[in-house]
PDB file of C-alpha atoms in Angstrom:
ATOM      1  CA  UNK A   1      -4.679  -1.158  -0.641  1.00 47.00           C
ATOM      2  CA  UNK A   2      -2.642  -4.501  -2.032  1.00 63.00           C
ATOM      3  CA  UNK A   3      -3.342  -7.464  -0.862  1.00 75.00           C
ATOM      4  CA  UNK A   4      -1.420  -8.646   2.204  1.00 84.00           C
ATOM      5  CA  UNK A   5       0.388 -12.150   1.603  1.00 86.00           C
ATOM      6  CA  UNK A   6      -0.902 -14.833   3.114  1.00 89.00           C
ATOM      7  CA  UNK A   7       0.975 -16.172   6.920  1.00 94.00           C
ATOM      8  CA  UNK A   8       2.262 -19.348   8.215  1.00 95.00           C
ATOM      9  CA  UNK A   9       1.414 -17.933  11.705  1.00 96.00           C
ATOM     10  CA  UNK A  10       0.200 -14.595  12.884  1.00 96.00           C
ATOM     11  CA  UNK A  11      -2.734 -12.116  11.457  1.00 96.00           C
ATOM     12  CA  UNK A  12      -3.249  -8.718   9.866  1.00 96.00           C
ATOM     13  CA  UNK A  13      -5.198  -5.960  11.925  1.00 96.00           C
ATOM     14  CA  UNK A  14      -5.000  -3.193   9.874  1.00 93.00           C
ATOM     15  CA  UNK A  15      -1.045  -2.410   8.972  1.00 94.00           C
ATOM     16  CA  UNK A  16      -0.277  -4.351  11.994  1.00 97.00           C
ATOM     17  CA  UNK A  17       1.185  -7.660  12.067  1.00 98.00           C
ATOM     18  CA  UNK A  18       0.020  -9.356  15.581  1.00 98.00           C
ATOM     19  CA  UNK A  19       2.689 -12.083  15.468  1.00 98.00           C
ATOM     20  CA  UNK A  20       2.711 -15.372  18.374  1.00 99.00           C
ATOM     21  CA  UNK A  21       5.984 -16.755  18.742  1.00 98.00           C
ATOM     22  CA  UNK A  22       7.943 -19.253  20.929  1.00 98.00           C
ATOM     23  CA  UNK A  23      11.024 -17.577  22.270  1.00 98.00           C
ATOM     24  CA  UNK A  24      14.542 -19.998  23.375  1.00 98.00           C
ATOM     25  CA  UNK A  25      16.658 -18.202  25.584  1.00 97.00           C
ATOM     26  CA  UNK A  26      19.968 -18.818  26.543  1.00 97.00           C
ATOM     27  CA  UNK A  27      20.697 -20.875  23.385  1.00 97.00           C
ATOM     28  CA  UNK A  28      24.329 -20.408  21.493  1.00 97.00           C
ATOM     29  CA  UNK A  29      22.981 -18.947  18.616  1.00 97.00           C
ATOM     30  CA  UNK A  30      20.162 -15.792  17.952  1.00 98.00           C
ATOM     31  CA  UNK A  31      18.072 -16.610  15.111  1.00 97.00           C
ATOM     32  CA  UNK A  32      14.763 -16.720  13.701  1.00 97.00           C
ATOM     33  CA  UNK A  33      13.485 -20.492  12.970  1.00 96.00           C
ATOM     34  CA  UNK A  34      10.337 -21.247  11.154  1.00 95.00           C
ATOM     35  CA  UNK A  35       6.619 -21.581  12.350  1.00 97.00           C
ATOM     36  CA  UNK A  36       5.851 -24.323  14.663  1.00 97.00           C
ATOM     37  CA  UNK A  37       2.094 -24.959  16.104  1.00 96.00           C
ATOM     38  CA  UNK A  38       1.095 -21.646  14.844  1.00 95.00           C
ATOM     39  CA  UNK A  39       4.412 -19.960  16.353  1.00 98.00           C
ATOM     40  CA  UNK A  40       7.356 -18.614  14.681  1.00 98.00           C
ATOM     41  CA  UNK A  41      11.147 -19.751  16.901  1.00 98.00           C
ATOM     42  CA  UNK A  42      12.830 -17.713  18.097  1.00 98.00           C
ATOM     43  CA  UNK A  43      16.226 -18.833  19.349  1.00 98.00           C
ATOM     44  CA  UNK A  44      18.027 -15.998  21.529  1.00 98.00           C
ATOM     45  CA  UNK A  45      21.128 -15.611  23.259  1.00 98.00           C
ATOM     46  CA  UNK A  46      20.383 -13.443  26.219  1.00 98.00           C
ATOM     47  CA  UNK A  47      18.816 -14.851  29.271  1.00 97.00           C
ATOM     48  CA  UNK A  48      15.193 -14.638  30.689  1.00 95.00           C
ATOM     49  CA  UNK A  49      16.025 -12.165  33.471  1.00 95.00           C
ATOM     50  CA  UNK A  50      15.438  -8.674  33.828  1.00 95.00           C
ATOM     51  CA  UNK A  51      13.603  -8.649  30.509  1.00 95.00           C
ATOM     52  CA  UNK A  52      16.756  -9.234  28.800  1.00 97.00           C
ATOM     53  CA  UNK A  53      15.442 -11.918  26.607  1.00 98.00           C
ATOM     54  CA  UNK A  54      12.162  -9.712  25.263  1.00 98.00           C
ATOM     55  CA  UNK A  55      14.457  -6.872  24.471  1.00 98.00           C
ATOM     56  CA  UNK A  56      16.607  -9.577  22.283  1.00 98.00           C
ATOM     57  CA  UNK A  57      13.560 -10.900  20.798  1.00 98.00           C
ATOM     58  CA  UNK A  58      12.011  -7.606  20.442  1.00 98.00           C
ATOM     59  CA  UNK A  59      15.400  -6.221  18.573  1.00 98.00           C
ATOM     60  CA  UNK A  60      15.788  -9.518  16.281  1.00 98.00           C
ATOM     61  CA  UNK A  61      12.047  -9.269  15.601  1.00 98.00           C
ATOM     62  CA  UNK A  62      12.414  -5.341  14.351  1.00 98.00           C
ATOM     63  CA  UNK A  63      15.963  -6.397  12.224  1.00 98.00           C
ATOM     64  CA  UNK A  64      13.939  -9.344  10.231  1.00 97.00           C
ATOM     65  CA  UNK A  65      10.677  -7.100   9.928  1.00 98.00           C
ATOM     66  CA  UNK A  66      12.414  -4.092   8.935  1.00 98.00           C
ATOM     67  CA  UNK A  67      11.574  -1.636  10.996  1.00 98.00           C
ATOM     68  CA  UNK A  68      12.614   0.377  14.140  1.00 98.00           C
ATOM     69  CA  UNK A  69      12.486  -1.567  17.900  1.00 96.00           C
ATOM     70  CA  UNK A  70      10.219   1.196  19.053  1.00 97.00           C
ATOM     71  CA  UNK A  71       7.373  -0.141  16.389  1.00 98.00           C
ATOM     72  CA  UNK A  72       7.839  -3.514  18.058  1.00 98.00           C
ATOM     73  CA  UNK A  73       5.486  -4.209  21.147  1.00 98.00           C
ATOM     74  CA  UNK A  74       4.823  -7.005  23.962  1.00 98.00           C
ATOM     75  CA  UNK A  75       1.404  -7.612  24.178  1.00 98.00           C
ATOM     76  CA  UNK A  76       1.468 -10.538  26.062  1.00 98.00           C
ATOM     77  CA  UNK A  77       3.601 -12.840  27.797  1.00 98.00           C
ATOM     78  CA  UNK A  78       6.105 -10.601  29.524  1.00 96.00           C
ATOM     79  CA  UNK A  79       7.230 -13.845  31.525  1.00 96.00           C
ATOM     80  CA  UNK A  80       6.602 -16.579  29.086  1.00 97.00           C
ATOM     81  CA  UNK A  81       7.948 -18.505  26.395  1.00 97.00           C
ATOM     82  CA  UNK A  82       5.313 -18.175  24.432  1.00 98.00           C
ATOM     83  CA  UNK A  83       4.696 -14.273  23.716  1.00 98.00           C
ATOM     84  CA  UNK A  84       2.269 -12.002  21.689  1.00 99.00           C
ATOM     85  CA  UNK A  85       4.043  -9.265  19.249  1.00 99.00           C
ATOM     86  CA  UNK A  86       2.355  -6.484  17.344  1.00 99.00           C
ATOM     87  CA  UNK A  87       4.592  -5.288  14.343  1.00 99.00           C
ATOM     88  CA  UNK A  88       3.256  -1.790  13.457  1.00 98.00           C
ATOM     89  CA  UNK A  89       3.791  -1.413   9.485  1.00 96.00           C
ATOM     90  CA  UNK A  90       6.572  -4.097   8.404  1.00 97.00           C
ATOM     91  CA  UNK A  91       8.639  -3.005   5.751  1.00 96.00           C
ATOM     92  CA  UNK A  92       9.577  -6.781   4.613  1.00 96.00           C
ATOM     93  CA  UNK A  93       8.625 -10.183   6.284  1.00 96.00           C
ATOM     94  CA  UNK A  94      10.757 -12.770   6.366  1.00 96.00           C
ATOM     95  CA  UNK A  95      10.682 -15.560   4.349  1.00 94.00           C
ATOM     96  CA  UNK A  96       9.941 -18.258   6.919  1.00 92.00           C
ATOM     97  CA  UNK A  97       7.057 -16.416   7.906  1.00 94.00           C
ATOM     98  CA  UNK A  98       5.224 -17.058   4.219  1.00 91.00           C
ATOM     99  CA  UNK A  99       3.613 -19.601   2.808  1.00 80.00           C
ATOM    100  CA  UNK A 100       5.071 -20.935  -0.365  1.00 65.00           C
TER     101      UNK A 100
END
């Protein structure tokens, strides 16, 4: 198996990526910022009702990672800022997410 490449935030368990991250809602534009106190920013658009927001993240997570929303899932921190993702098998990783 190669190597994986070494994280600004987040850890390997197995082909999973288990990913922390600090999520923005309601902000004017949806993008993925860098790695802040061990989180990657997340700046969405929708807002934090009805699980609105998650399913943004959720979506913007799988489009940067490369891989279908259904291999995306909430592990913790359904009503929180700061949430818990696990990434099954990520076809690319974004480059904010590795260290230089």
């Amino acid at each position: 198996m190669a190597a994986r490449p070494e994280l600004l935030c987040g850890r390997w368990e197995n082909d999973c990526l288990v990913l922390p991250v600090r999520v923005r809602a309601r902000t004017r534009r949806l993008e993925l910022g860098a790695p802040r106190a061990g989180r990657l920013q997340l700046s969405l658009t929708a807002p934090p009702l009805d699980g609105r927001a998650n399913a943004q993240a959720q979506e913007l997570l799988a489009d940067h990672f490369g891989v279908n929303a259904s291999r995306i899932s909430l592990v913790q921190g359904a009503s929180s800022r700061d949430k818990l993702f696990r990434i099954d098998a990520p076809s690319r990783l974004p480059p904010q997410l590795l260290q230089a």
